Amino acid sequence: MTTPVQHPLLTIDNLNVSFSTPRGPVHVVRDLSLALAPGQALALVGESGSGKTVTARTLVGLNAPNARVTADRLDVLGQDATRLSERRWRALRGKDIGYVLQDALVSLDPLRTVGQEIDEALRAHGVRRAERQERIHAALRDAGIPDPEVRARQRSNELSGGLRQRALIAQATVLDPRLVIADEPTTALDATVQAQILDLLAGLKEQGRGLILISHDLAVVSRLADEIAVMQHGRIVESGRAAEVLGNPQHAYTRQLIDAVPSAAGRGTRLSSVPRVAVGTAPSRTSAFAAEAPALEARTLVKTYPAPDGARRTVVDHVSFTLQPGTTLGIVGESGSGKSTTARIALGLTEPDAGTVTLGGLSWMGHPDGPGIVTEAVRRPHRPDIQLVNQDPLSSFDPRFSVQRVLTDALDAGAVGSPHEREDRAAELLGQVGLPLDLIHRRPLTLSGGQRQRVAIARALALQPRVLLLDEPVSALDVSIQAQVLDLLADLQEQLHLSYLFISHDLGVIHHVADHVLVLKDGRVVESGDASTLFVAPTTAYTRALLDAVPAMPVRTSSAAGSTRTAHTSEGAA
C-alpha cells in the first residue's frame, strides 16, 4: 500500500513585512524562510521586537492596514497567502488555522460565557445550531477541562489561569484546524498547569496537526518543538533541530538566550552581560527596625472566606515563615495555594482571622501578644518599610502619568521633601535601576516590558524600604530581559541590604534567587527549607511533582566551534 504524500502546511521563502509610518517604512520581518509539515512543531524564539508575533499574524492574515507583506513564496495550507482576500482569510481562520492568543484573561470577553466565545467560531463557519452545543462541550473536554457543561456557562473571571488558557485552546481547535499557532500559551502559568498545557499541545501534534509555538521560554520550547528558529531584529539568525540548537548553539545571540535562563547552575552569578548598577549605600531614612529582628515574620496565619454553601473556605491555613534581613524567601505553589492571600496579609492589606505578622520586630498584622489588634493608624508610619513590585507594572501605573510623575507621586505619598527635591530624587531613582534620564518624561505605555518593570522597581524603592514583596516580577519578560531584571534585583539587595519575599511560579527563577523556599498547597505549608537542599532533595510528593513538571533544558553537548552546523549569516552575526 502506497503511503500518501504529506504536503507541507507552510512554505515560506524570503518573507518581508514592513509598516508604513510618517517617518518612513519600518521593517519588522526580513528575508524569513520556513517550512512546516503535518505533525511537526516549529518554535519561534527571540526577544520582544524580534518579529515573532508579526510573523504569526501574517500567517493568519491579521496584520495592520499599514503593513506591507512581500515574499518569493508564501504558501499557507496550499494557498498563496499574498493573494488571499479578507473574505478568504475569514474562511481559513478558525476552520483551517487555529490561533491561540497569549493573555487568556484579556483575550476572553468578560461579558460572555466561555460557551458563547466558542460558539461564535462555530456560527461564523455555518455549523448548525443543533450541533453547536455538543461540539462546544467536546472541545472543552478535549482541552482537558472537567465538567464542560458547567464551565461553558461560566465567564473568564470565574476560571483559573490554567482553565482560561485551556478555553482559548478549545476555541482555537473546535473546528479541527490543520494548523495551530500558539503565541506564548504558557506565560504566567504554574509549573504543573504549564505541563498540562504542553501535554495538550503535544496531543495536537500527535493528531497530525502542524504547530507553531511562539515563546520566550526556552525550556518550554525544548519540551515541545521539533524545529527551532531563533529570531533577532526580524531575521532568523539560527535554525535547526531543537536538540541541536539548544544543545549546541552556533550563534552568539542563541548562546546569550540560553545562558540567560535562570537555574541552580547560575546561582550567585550574573545572567546578563549588562554591567552591575551602582545603587549607592543603605537607606538613610529613619526606621524603627530592631537590629536583631527578622525583616518579616509570620506566625500561624489563618484566613477564611465565605463559601457558596454557607460554610467557610480556608485559603491560608496556619502559615508561618521567617524572612531574615538581606535574604530572599521564595514562595511557590499552584494557583489557589494561598500565595497571593499570604502576600496581602504580609503587606498589611488583608486582616488574618488568626495569627500575627511582625515587620522588623514591630507588630504589623493580626492580634499581637495581649489585647487588641494592630490598626492602620499604627501601621501607616511604617508602610515605607515594605513595598510591592507587581507582576504587571503597566496595569499598576496611571496611564496619564509620565515616568517622573509615577515616581514623584510615590514620593509625595511619603511626604518626601519639596517638589524640586522630589524631582531630583526621581532622577536618582532612574539611575539606581539602570535607566537613562531621557526616559523620565515618557509615559510607561511607550516603554518596553523590561523598562516598565525597572520603573516599577524604582517606584518601590522611592521611600527607601527594607522589604520588597515581589509578585511574579519577571513572569512576562523575555528571557534576556528577565536576566537583566534578576541581576538588577541582586545588585539592589547586595548594596541596599534589602530583604525579598519573592513569589513566582517559575521554579528556575526561585532556585536562582532564593536563600530559603516555602512551598504552599491548599493554603498549607507542605515543605520549607534551604533552597539548595529543598530543590535537590525534596521531602514531599507535592514538591517532587512541582519539580518534575518543570521542562528541562538539553545539556550542552559540545562547543559551538566543534560543530559542522552553522548559524545563518545575518546582521549582527557572531
Coordinates of C-alpha atoms in Angstrom, one line a residue:
M1 CA 0.0 0.0 0.0
T2 CA 1.4 3.4 -1.0
T3 CA 1.8 5.9 1.8
P4 CA 0.1 9.2 0.9
V5 CA 2.4 12.1 0.3
Q6 CA 2.1 14.7 3.0
H7 CA 2.4 18.2 1.6
P8 CA 3.8 21.0 3.7
L9 CA 1.3 23.1 5.7
L10 CA 3.6 26.1 5.3
T11 CA 6.3 27.0 2.8
I12 CA 7.8 30.5 3.2
D13 CA 10.7 31.9 1.2
N14 CA 12.0 35.4 1.8
L15 CA 9.1 36.8 3.7
N16 CA 9.4 40.6 4.4
V17 CA 6.9 42.6 6.5
S18 CA 7.2 46.4 6.9
F19 CA 4.9 49.1 8.3
S20 CA 4.4 52.5 6.8
T21 CA 4.9 55.4 9.3
P22 CA 5.1 59.2 8.9
R23 CA 8.9 58.8 9.2
G24 CA 9.1 56.1 6.5
P25 CA 8.8 52.3 6.4
V26 CA 9.7 50.2 9.5
H27 CA 11.0 46.8 8.5
V28 CA 9.9 44.2 11.1
V29 CA 10.5 40.8 9.3
R30 CA 13.3 40.4 6.9
D31 CA 14.0 37.6 4.4
L32 CA 12.4 34.9 6.6
S33 CA 12.2 31.3 5.2
L34 CA 10.4 28.5 7.0
A35 CA 8.7 25.2 6.3
L36 CA 6.3 23.1 8.4
A37 CA 4.9 19.6 7.8
P38 CA 1.9 18.0 9.3
G39 CA 2.6 16.5 12.8
Q40 CA 5.6 18.8 13.4
A41 CA 6.1 21.6 15.9
L42 CA 8.1 24.7 15.0
A43 CA 9.1 27.2 17.7
L44 CA 9.9 30.8 17.0
V45 CA 12.0 32.2 19.8
G46 CA 13.6 35.6 20.4
E47 CA 13.2 38.8 22.4
S48 CA 10.3 41.3 22.1
G49 CA 10.6 43.1 18.9
S50 CA 12.3 40.2 17.1
G51 CA 9.3 39.8 14.7
K52 CA 7.8 36.6 16.1
T53 CA 4.3 37.8 16.6
V54 CA 4.2 39.8 13.4
T55 CA 5.2 36.6 11.5
A56 CA 2.4 34.7 13.2
R57 CA -0.2 37.3 12.5
T58 CA 0.9 37.4 8.9
L59 CA 0.2 33.6 8.7
V60 CA -3.4 34.2 9.8
G61 CA -4.0 37.4 7.8
L62 CA -4.3 39.7 10.8
N63 CA -1.6 42.3 10.0
A64 CA -2.4 46.0 10.5
P65 CA -3.7 48.0 7.5
N66 CA -0.4 49.8 7.1
A67 CA 1.5 46.5 6.8
R68 CA 3.2 45.6 3.5
V69 CA 3.8 41.9 3.0
T70 CA 6.0 40.5 0.2
A71 CA 7.6 37.1 -0.3
D72 CA 9.1 35.0 -3.0
R73 CA 6.7 32.3 -1.8
L74 CA 4.1 32.3 1.0
D75 CA 2.1 29.1 0.8
V76 CA -0.3 28.6 3.7
L77 CA -2.2 25.3 3.5
G78 CA -1.6 25.2 -0.2
Q79 CA -2.7 28.7 -1.0
D80 CA -0.8 31.8 -2.0
A81 CA -1.3 33.9 1.1
T82 CA -0.1 37.1 -0.7
R83 CA -3.2 36.9 -2.9
L84 CA -5.9 36.0 -0.4
S85 CA -8.8 38.4 0.0
E86 CA -10.1 39.2 3.5
R87 CA -13.1 37.1 2.8
R88 CA -10.9 34.1 2.1
W89 CA -8.8 34.7 5.2
R90 CA -12.0 34.7 7.3
A91 CA -12.9 31.4 5.8
L92 CA -9.5 30.0 6.7
R93 CA -9.2 31.4 10.3
G94 CA -10.7 29.1 12.8
K95 CA -11.6 26.3 10.4
D96 CA -8.2 25.6 8.9
I97 CA -5.9 27.7 11.1
G98 CA -6.4 28.0 14.9
Y99 CA -4.8 30.9 16.7
V100 CA -4.2 30.7 20.5
L101 CA -3.6 34.1 22.0
Q102 CA -1.2 34.8 24.9
D103 CA -3.2 36.6 27.6
A104 CA -6.4 34.5 28.3
L105 CA -7.8 37.0 30.8
V106 CA -7.7 39.8 28.2
S107 CA -8.5 37.7 25.1
L108 CA -11.7 36.3 26.5
D109 CA -14.6 38.7 26.7
P110 CA -15.6 39.1 30.4
L111 CA -19.2 39.8 29.4
R112 CA -19.7 36.5 27.6
T113 CA -19.6 32.9 28.8
V114 CA -16.9 30.5 27.6
G115 CA -19.5 28.7 25.7
Q116 CA -20.6 31.8 23.9
E117 CA -17.0 32.6 22.9
I118 CA -16.5 29.2 21.3
D119 CA -20.0 29.3 19.7
E120 CA -19.0 32.4 17.8
A121 CA -16.4 30.5 15.8
L122 CA -18.9 27.7 15.0
R123 CA -21.6 30.2 13.9
A124 CA -19.1 32.1 11.7
H125 CA -18.4 28.9 9.8
G126 CA -22.0 27.8 9.4
V127 CA -22.2 24.9 11.9
R128 CA -25.9 24.1 12.5
R129 CA -27.4 25.2 15.8
A130 CA -28.3 21.6 16.7
E131 CA -24.7 20.6 16.6
R132 CA -23.0 23.5 18.3
Q133 CA -23.7 22.8 21.9
E134 CA -22.3 19.3 21.6
R135 CA -19.2 20.5 19.8
I136 CA -18.6 23.2 22.4
H137 CA -18.7 20.6 25.2
A138 CA -16.5 18.2 23.2
A139 CA -13.9 20.9 22.5
L140 CA -13.7 21.8 26.2
R141 CA -13.4 18.2 27.2
D142 CA -10.7 17.6 24.6
A143 CA -8.8 20.6 26.0
G144 CA -8.8 18.9 29.4
I145 CA -11.5 21.0 31.1
P146 CA -13.6 18.9 33.6
D147 CA -17.3 19.4 33.8
P148 CA -17.5 21.1 30.4
E149 CA -21.3 21.6 30.7
V150 CA -20.7 23.7 33.8
R151 CA -17.6 25.5 32.5
A152 CA -19.4 26.5 29.3
R153 CA -21.8 28.6 31.3
Q154 CA -19.1 30.4 33.2
R155 CA -17.3 33.6 32.4
S156 CA -13.5 34.0 32.2
N157 CA -13.2 35.7 35.7
E158 CA -14.7 32.5 37.2
L159 CA -11.9 30.3 35.9
S160 CA -8.3 29.8 37.0
G161 CA -5.5 30.8 34.7
G162 CA -5.0 27.2 33.5
L163 CA -8.7 26.8 32.7
R164 CA -8.8 30.1 30.8
Q165 CA -5.8 29.0 28.7
R166 CA -7.5 25.7 28.0
A167 CA -10.7 27.6 27.0
L168 CA -8.6 29.5 24.4
I169 CA -7.2 26.3 23.1
A170 CA -10.7 24.8 22.9
Q171 CA -11.8 27.9 21.0
A172 CA -8.9 27.6 18.5
T173 CA -9.4 23.9 17.9
V174 CA -13.2 23.5 17.9
L175 CA -13.2 23.3 14.1
D176 CA -10.3 20.8 13.9
P177 CA -7.9 23.1 12.1
R178 CA -4.9 21.6 10.4
L179 CA -2.5 24.3 11.6
V180 CA -2.4 25.7 15.2
I181 CA -0.4 28.8 16.1
A182 CA 0.1 29.3 19.8
D183 CA 1.5 32.7 21.0
E184 CA 3.1 32.4 24.4
P185 CA 0.5 29.8 25.6
T186 CA 2.1 29.1 29.0
T187 CA 3.2 32.5 30.1
A188 CA 2.5 33.1 33.9
L189 CA 1.1 29.6 34.4
D190 CA 2.2 27.4 37.4
A191 CA 4.6 24.6 36.6
T192 CA 2.0 21.8 36.8
V193 CA -0.6 23.7 34.8
Q194 CA 2.1 24.6 32.3
A195 CA 3.0 20.9 32.0
Q196 CA -0.7 20.1 31.3
I197 CA -1.0 22.7 28.6
L198 CA 2.2 21.4 27.0
D199 CA 0.8 17.9 27.0
L200 CA -2.3 19.2 25.4
L201 CA -0.4 20.9 22.6
A202 CA 1.7 17.8 22.2
G203 CA -1.5 15.9 21.7
L204 CA -2.5 18.2 18.8
K205 CA 0.8 17.5 17.2
E206 CA 0.3 13.7 17.6
Q207 CA -3.1 14.1 15.8
G208 CA -1.2 15.2 12.7
R209 CA -1.7 19.0 13.1
G210 CA 1.0 21.4 12.5
L211 CA 2.0 23.6 15.4
I212 CA 3.8 26.9 15.5
L213 CA 4.8 27.8 19.1
I214 CA 5.9 31.3 19.9
S215 CA 7.7 31.5 23.3
H216 CA 10.4 33.3 25.1
D217 CA 10.7 30.3 27.5
L218 CA 13.5 28.1 26.0
A219 CA 12.7 25.2 28.4
V220 CA 9.1 25.1 27.2
V221 CA 10.4 25.1 23.6
S222 CA 12.8 22.3 24.3
R223 CA 10.0 20.1 25.5
L224 CA 7.6 20.5 22.6
A225 CA 9.4 21.7 19.4
D226 CA 10.9 19.5 16.7
E227 CA 12.5 22.6 15.0
I228 CA 13.6 25.9 16.3
A229 CA 14.0 29.2 14.5
V230 CA 15.8 31.9 16.6
M231 CA 14.8 35.4 15.5
Q232 CA 16.6 38.7 16.2
H233 CA 15.7 42.1 14.6
G234 CA 13.3 40.4 12.2
R235 CA 15.7 37.8 10.9
I236 CA 16.3 34.2 11.6
V237 CA 19.9 34.0 12.9
E238 CA 19.9 30.3 13.6
S239 CA 17.6 27.3 12.9
G240 CA 17.6 23.6 13.1
R241 CA 16.5 20.6 15.1
A242 CA 15.6 21.6 18.6
A243 CA 18.1 19.4 20.4
E244 CA 20.9 20.7 18.2
V245 CA 20.0 24.4 18.5
L246 CA 19.6 24.3 22.3
G247 CA 22.4 21.7 23.0
N248 CA 25.0 23.2 20.6
P249 CA 24.1 26.8 19.7
Q250 CA 26.1 28.3 16.9
H251 CA 25.1 32.0 17.0
A252 CA 26.2 34.3 19.8
Y253 CA 22.6 35.5 20.2
T254 CA 21.3 32.0 20.7
R255 CA 24.0 31.3 23.3
Q256 CA 23.1 34.6 25.0
L257 CA 19.4 33.5 25.3
I258 CA 20.4 30.1 26.7
D259 CA 22.9 31.5 29.2
A260 CA 20.2 33.9 30.5
V261 CA 17.9 31.0 31.6
P262 CA 17.9 31.0 35.5
S263 CA 18.8 27.8 37.2
A264 CA 20.7 26.3 40.1
A265 CA 23.9 26.3 38.0
G266 CA 23.8 30.0 37.6
R267 CA 23.1 30.8 41.3
G268 CA 25.4 33.5 42.5
T269 CA 26.5 34.5 39.0
R270 CA 25.2 37.2 36.7
L271 CA 22.7 36.0 34.0
S272 CA 23.2 39.0 31.7
S273 CA 26.1 41.0 30.2
V274 CA 24.6 44.3 31.5
P275 CA 27.2 45.9 33.8
R276 CA 26.5 45.9 37.6
V277 CA 24.5 49.0 38.6
A278 CA 26.0 51.1 41.4
V279 CA 22.9 52.0 43.5
G280 CA 24.5 53.7 46.5
T281 CA 24.5 52.8 50.2
A282 CA 21.9 51.5 52.6
P283 CA 18.8 53.7 53.2
S284 CA 19.3 56.8 55.3
R285 CA 15.7 57.1 56.2
T286 CA 15.0 56.7 59.9
S287 CA 13.4 53.3 60.6
A288 CA 12.2 51.6 63.7
F289 CA 13.5 48.2 62.6
A290 CA 15.1 46.3 65.6
A291 CA 18.7 45.4 64.8
E292 CA 18.4 41.7 65.6
A293 CA 14.8 41.1 64.5
P294 CA 13.7 39.3 61.3
A295 CA 12.8 41.6 58.5
L296 CA 9.4 39.9 58.2
E297 CA 7.9 37.1 60.3
A298 CA 4.5 35.4 60.1
R299 CA 3.2 33.1 62.8
T300 CA 0.3 30.6 62.2
L301 CA -1.6 32.8 59.8
V302 CA -5.2 31.7 59.1
K303 CA -7.6 33.3 56.6
T304 CA -11.1 32.1 55.5
Y305 CA -13.7 33.3 53.2
P306 CA -17.5 32.5 52.9
A307 CA -18.2 29.6 50.5
P308 CA -21.4 29.3 48.4
D309 CA -22.8 26.5 50.7
G310 CA -22.6 28.9 53.7
A311 CA -19.5 27.3 55.2
R312 CA -16.1 29.0 55.4
R313 CA -13.4 28.2 52.9
T314 CA -9.8 28.2 54.3
V315 CA -7.3 29.8 51.9
V316 CA -4.4 30.3 54.4
D317 CA -4.1 27.5 57.0
H318 CA -1.6 28.1 59.8
V319 CA 1.2 29.5 57.6
S320 CA 4.4 30.6 59.3
F321 CA 7.7 31.9 57.8
T322 CA 10.7 34.0 58.7
L323 CA 12.5 36.4 56.3
Q324 CA 15.9 37.3 57.6
P325 CA 17.5 40.7 56.8
G326 CA 19.3 40.8 53.5
T327 CA 18.0 37.4 52.3
T328 CA 15.4 36.2 49.8
L329 CA 12.5 33.9 50.8
G330 CA 10.8 32.3 47.8
I331 CA 7.1 31.3 47.9
V332 CA 5.9 28.7 45.3
G333 CA 2.8 26.7 44.8
E334 CA 0.0 26.2 42.2
S335 CA -2.9 28.6 41.6
G336 CA -5.2 28.6 44.7
S337 CA -2.4 27.5 47.0
G338 CA -2.7 30.7 49.1
K339 CA 0.4 32.6 47.8
S340 CA -1.4 35.8 47.0
T341 CA -3.5 35.9 50.1
T342 CA -0.4 35.3 52.2
A343 CA 1.3 38.2 50.4
R344 CA -1.7 40.5 51.0
I345 CA -1.6 39.7 54.7
A346 CA 2.2 40.3 54.8
L347 CA 1.6 43.7 53.1
G348 CA -0.9 44.7 55.7
L349 CA -3.8 44.8 53.2
T350 CA -5.8 41.8 54.4
E351 CA -6.6 41.1 58.0
P352 CA -6.0 37.4 59.0
D353 CA -8.6 35.5 61.1
A354 CA -5.8 34.4 63.3
G355 CA -2.0 34.7 63.6
T356 CA 0.4 37.6 63.6
V357 CA 2.9 39.3 61.3
T358 CA 5.9 41.4 62.6
L359 CA 7.8 43.8 60.4
G360 CA 11.4 44.4 61.7
G361 CA 10.3 43.4 65.1
L362 CA 7.2 45.6 65.1
S363 CA 3.6 44.3 65.4
W364 CA 2.3 44.6 61.9
M365 CA -0.8 42.5 61.3
G366 CA -3.2 40.4 63.4
H367 CA -3.6 40.2 67.2
P368 CA -0.3 40.8 68.9
D369 CA 0.5 39.4 72.3
G370 CA -2.0 41.0 74.6
P371 CA -5.4 42.5 73.9
G372 CA -6.3 44.5 70.8
I373 CA -5.5 44.4 67.1
V374 CA -2.8 46.3 65.1
T375 CA -4.7 49.2 63.4
E376 CA -3.9 51.0 60.2
A377 CA -3.1 54.1 62.2
V378 CA -0.3 52.1 63.9
R379 CA 0.9 50.7 60.6
R380 CA 0.8 53.8 58.5
P381 CA 4.1 55.4 59.7
H382 CA 5.9 52.2 58.9
R383 CA 4.4 51.4 55.5
P384 CA 7.5 52.8 53.7
D385 CA 9.5 49.9 55.1
I386 CA 7.6 47.3 53.0
Q387 CA 6.8 47.9 49.3
L388 CA 5.3 45.9 46.4
V389 CA 6.5 45.2 42.9
N390 CA 3.6 43.9 40.8
Q391 CA 3.6 41.3 38.1
D392 CA 2.1 43.6 35.5
P393 CA 3.6 47.1 36.1
L394 CA 1.6 48.7 33.3
S395 CA -1.7 47.9 35.0
S396 CA -0.4 49.4 38.2
F397 CA 0.6 52.8 36.6
D398 CA -1.8 55.6 35.9
P399 CA -1.7 55.7 32.1
R400 CA -1.9 59.6 32.2
F401 CA 1.3 59.8 34.2
S402 CA 4.9 60.3 32.9
V403 CA 7.7 58.2 34.5
Q404 CA 8.6 61.2 36.5
R405 CA 5.0 61.6 37.8
V406 CA 4.8 57.9 38.7
L407 CA 7.9 58.3 40.8
T408 CA 7.2 61.7 42.3
D409 CA 3.6 60.5 43.1
A410 CA 5.1 57.8 45.3
L411 CA 7.5 60.3 46.9
D412 CA 4.6 62.7 47.5
A413 CA 2.6 59.9 49.3
G414 CA 5.6 59.5 51.6
A415 CA 5.8 63.3 52.2
V416 CA 9.4 63.3 50.9
G417 CA 10.9 66.8 50.5
S418 CA 9.8 69.7 48.3
P419 CA 8.5 69.3 44.7
H420 CA 12.0 70.2 43.4
E421 CA 13.6 67.7 45.8
R422 CA 11.2 65.0 44.6
E423 CA 12.1 65.6 41.0
D424 CA 15.8 65.2 41.9
R425 CA 15.0 62.0 43.8
A426 CA 13.0 60.7 40.8
A427 CA 16.1 61.2 38.5
E428 CA 18.3 59.5 41.1
L429 CA 15.9 56.5 41.2
L430 CA 16.1 56.0 37.5
G431 CA 19.9 55.8 37.8
Q432 CA 19.5 53.3 40.6
V433 CA 17.6 50.9 38.3
G434 CA 19.9 51.4 35.3
L435 CA 17.5 53.6 33.2
P436 CA 18.7 56.6 31.2
L437 CA 17.4 60.0 32.3
D438 CA 15.9 60.8 28.9
L439 CA 13.0 58.3 29.7
I440 CA 11.8 60.4 32.6
H441 CA 9.2 62.4 30.6
R442 CA 7.9 59.4 28.7
R443 CA 4.7 57.5 29.6
P444 CA 5.1 53.9 30.6
L445 CA 3.0 52.7 27.6
T446 CA 5.8 53.8 25.3
L447 CA 8.4 51.8 27.2
S448 CA 9.5 48.2 26.7
G449 CA 8.4 45.5 29.2
G450 CA 11.8 45.4 30.9
Q451 CA 11.9 49.2 31.2
R452 CA 8.4 49.3 32.7
Q453 CA 9.5 46.7 35.3
R454 CA 12.5 48.8 36.2
V455 CA 10.3 51.8 36.7
A456 CA 8.1 49.7 39.0
I457 CA 11.2 48.7 41.0
A458 CA 12.3 52.4 41.1
R459 CA 8.8 53.3 42.5
A460 CA 9.1 50.6 45.1
L461 CA 12.5 52.0 46.2
A462 CA 11.3 55.6 46.3
L463 CA 10.6 55.5 50.1
Q464 CA 13.8 53.5 50.9
P465 CA 12.1 50.3 52.1
R466 CA 13.7 47.5 54.0
V467 CA 11.5 44.7 52.5
L468 CA 10.3 44.3 48.9
L469 CA 7.4 41.9 48.1
L470 CA 8.0 40.8 44.5
D471 CA 4.9 39.2 43.0
E472 CA 5.9 37.4 39.8
P473 CA 8.2 40.3 38.8
V474 CA 9.7 38.6 35.7
S475 CA 7.0 36.1 34.6
A476 CA 6.0 38.0 31.4
L477 CA 9.5 39.1 30.3
D478 CA 11.7 37.7 27.6
V479 CA 14.5 35.5 29.0
S480 CA 17.3 38.0 28.3
I481 CA 15.3 40.9 29.8
Q482 CA 14.3 38.7 32.7
A483 CA 18.0 38.0 33.3
Q484 CA 18.7 41.8 33.4
V485 CA 16.0 42.4 36.0
L486 CA 17.1 39.5 38.2
D487 CA 20.7 40.8 38.0
L488 CA 19.4 44.3 39.0
L489 CA 17.5 42.8 42.0
A490 CA 20.6 41.1 43.1
D491 CA 22.6 44.3 42.9
L492 CA 20.0 46.2 44.8
Q493 CA 19.8 43.6 47.5
E494 CA 23.6 43.5 48.0
Q495 CA 24.1 47.2 48.1
L496 CA 21.0 48.3 50.0
H497 CA 20.7 45.2 52.2
L498 CA 17.1 44.6 51.1
S499 CA 15.0 41.6 52.1
Y500 CA 12.9 40.0 49.4
L501 CA 9.7 38.0 49.7
F502 CA 9.7 36.6 46.1
I503 CA 6.6 34.9 44.7
S504 CA 6.9 33.0 41.4
H505 CA 5.6 30.0 39.6
D506 CA 9.0 29.7 37.8
L507 CA 11.0 27.2 40.0
G508 CA 14.1 28.0 37.9
V509 CA 13.9 31.7 38.9
I510 CA 13.2 30.7 42.6
H511 CA 16.2 28.3 42.6
H512 CA 18.4 31.1 41.2
V513 CA 17.4 33.9 43.6
A514 CA 16.1 32.4 46.9
D515 CA 18.0 31.5 50.0
H516 CA 15.0 29.8 51.5
V517 CA 11.8 28.4 50.0
L518 CA 8.3 28.0 51.2
V519 CA 6.1 25.5 49.3
L520 CA 2.3 26.1 49.7
K521 CA -0.6 23.7 48.8
D522 CA -4.2 24.3 49.5
G523 CA -3.3 27.0 51.9
R524 CA -0.8 25.0 54.0
V525 CA 3.0 24.9 54.1
V526 CA 3.9 21.4 52.9
E527 CA 7.6 22.0 52.8
S528 CA 10.1 24.7 53.6
G529 CA 13.9 25.0 54.0
D530 CA 17.2 26.0 52.5
A531 CA 16.8 26.4 48.7
S532 CA 19.8 24.3 47.7
T533 CA 18.6 21.4 49.9
L534 CA 14.9 21.6 49.0
F535 CA 15.5 21.6 45.2
V536 CA 17.9 18.7 45.3
A537 CA 16.2 16.5 47.9
P538 CA 12.5 17.4 48.3
T539 CA 10.8 15.5 51.1
T540 CA 7.2 15.7 49.9
A541 CA 5.5 14.1 46.9
Y542 CA 3.9 17.5 46.1
T543 CA 7.3 19.3 45.8
R544 CA 8.7 16.5 43.7
A545 CA 5.6 16.8 41.4
L546 CA 6.3 20.5 41.0
L547 CA 9.9 19.9 40.2
D548 CA 9.1 17.1 37.8
A549 CA 6.7 19.4 35.9
V550 CA 9.4 21.9 35.1
P551 CA 10.7 21.5 31.5
A552 CA 14.4 20.8 31.4
M553 CA 16.9 22.4 29.0
P554 CA 19.0 20.0 27.0
V555 CA 22.6 19.6 28.2
R556 CA 25.1 21.5 26.1
T557 CA 26.8 18.6 24.3
S558 CA 29.8 20.3 22.7
S559 CA 31.3 23.6 21.9
A560 CA 30.0 25.7 19.1
A561 CA 33.4 25.6 17.4
G562 CA 33.3 21.8 17.1
S563 CA 30.1 21.6 15.2
T564 CA 29.5 21.3 11.5
R565 CA 26.1 23.0 11.8
T566 CA 26.3 26.8 11.1
A567 CA 24.2 29.7 12.1
H568 CA 22.5 31.9 9.5
T569 CA 24.5 34.8 8.2
S570 CA 22.8 38.0 9.2
E571 CA 23.2 41.4 10.6
G572 CA 24.8 41.1 14.0
A573 CA 26.0 37.5 13.5
A574 CA 28.9 36.4 15.6

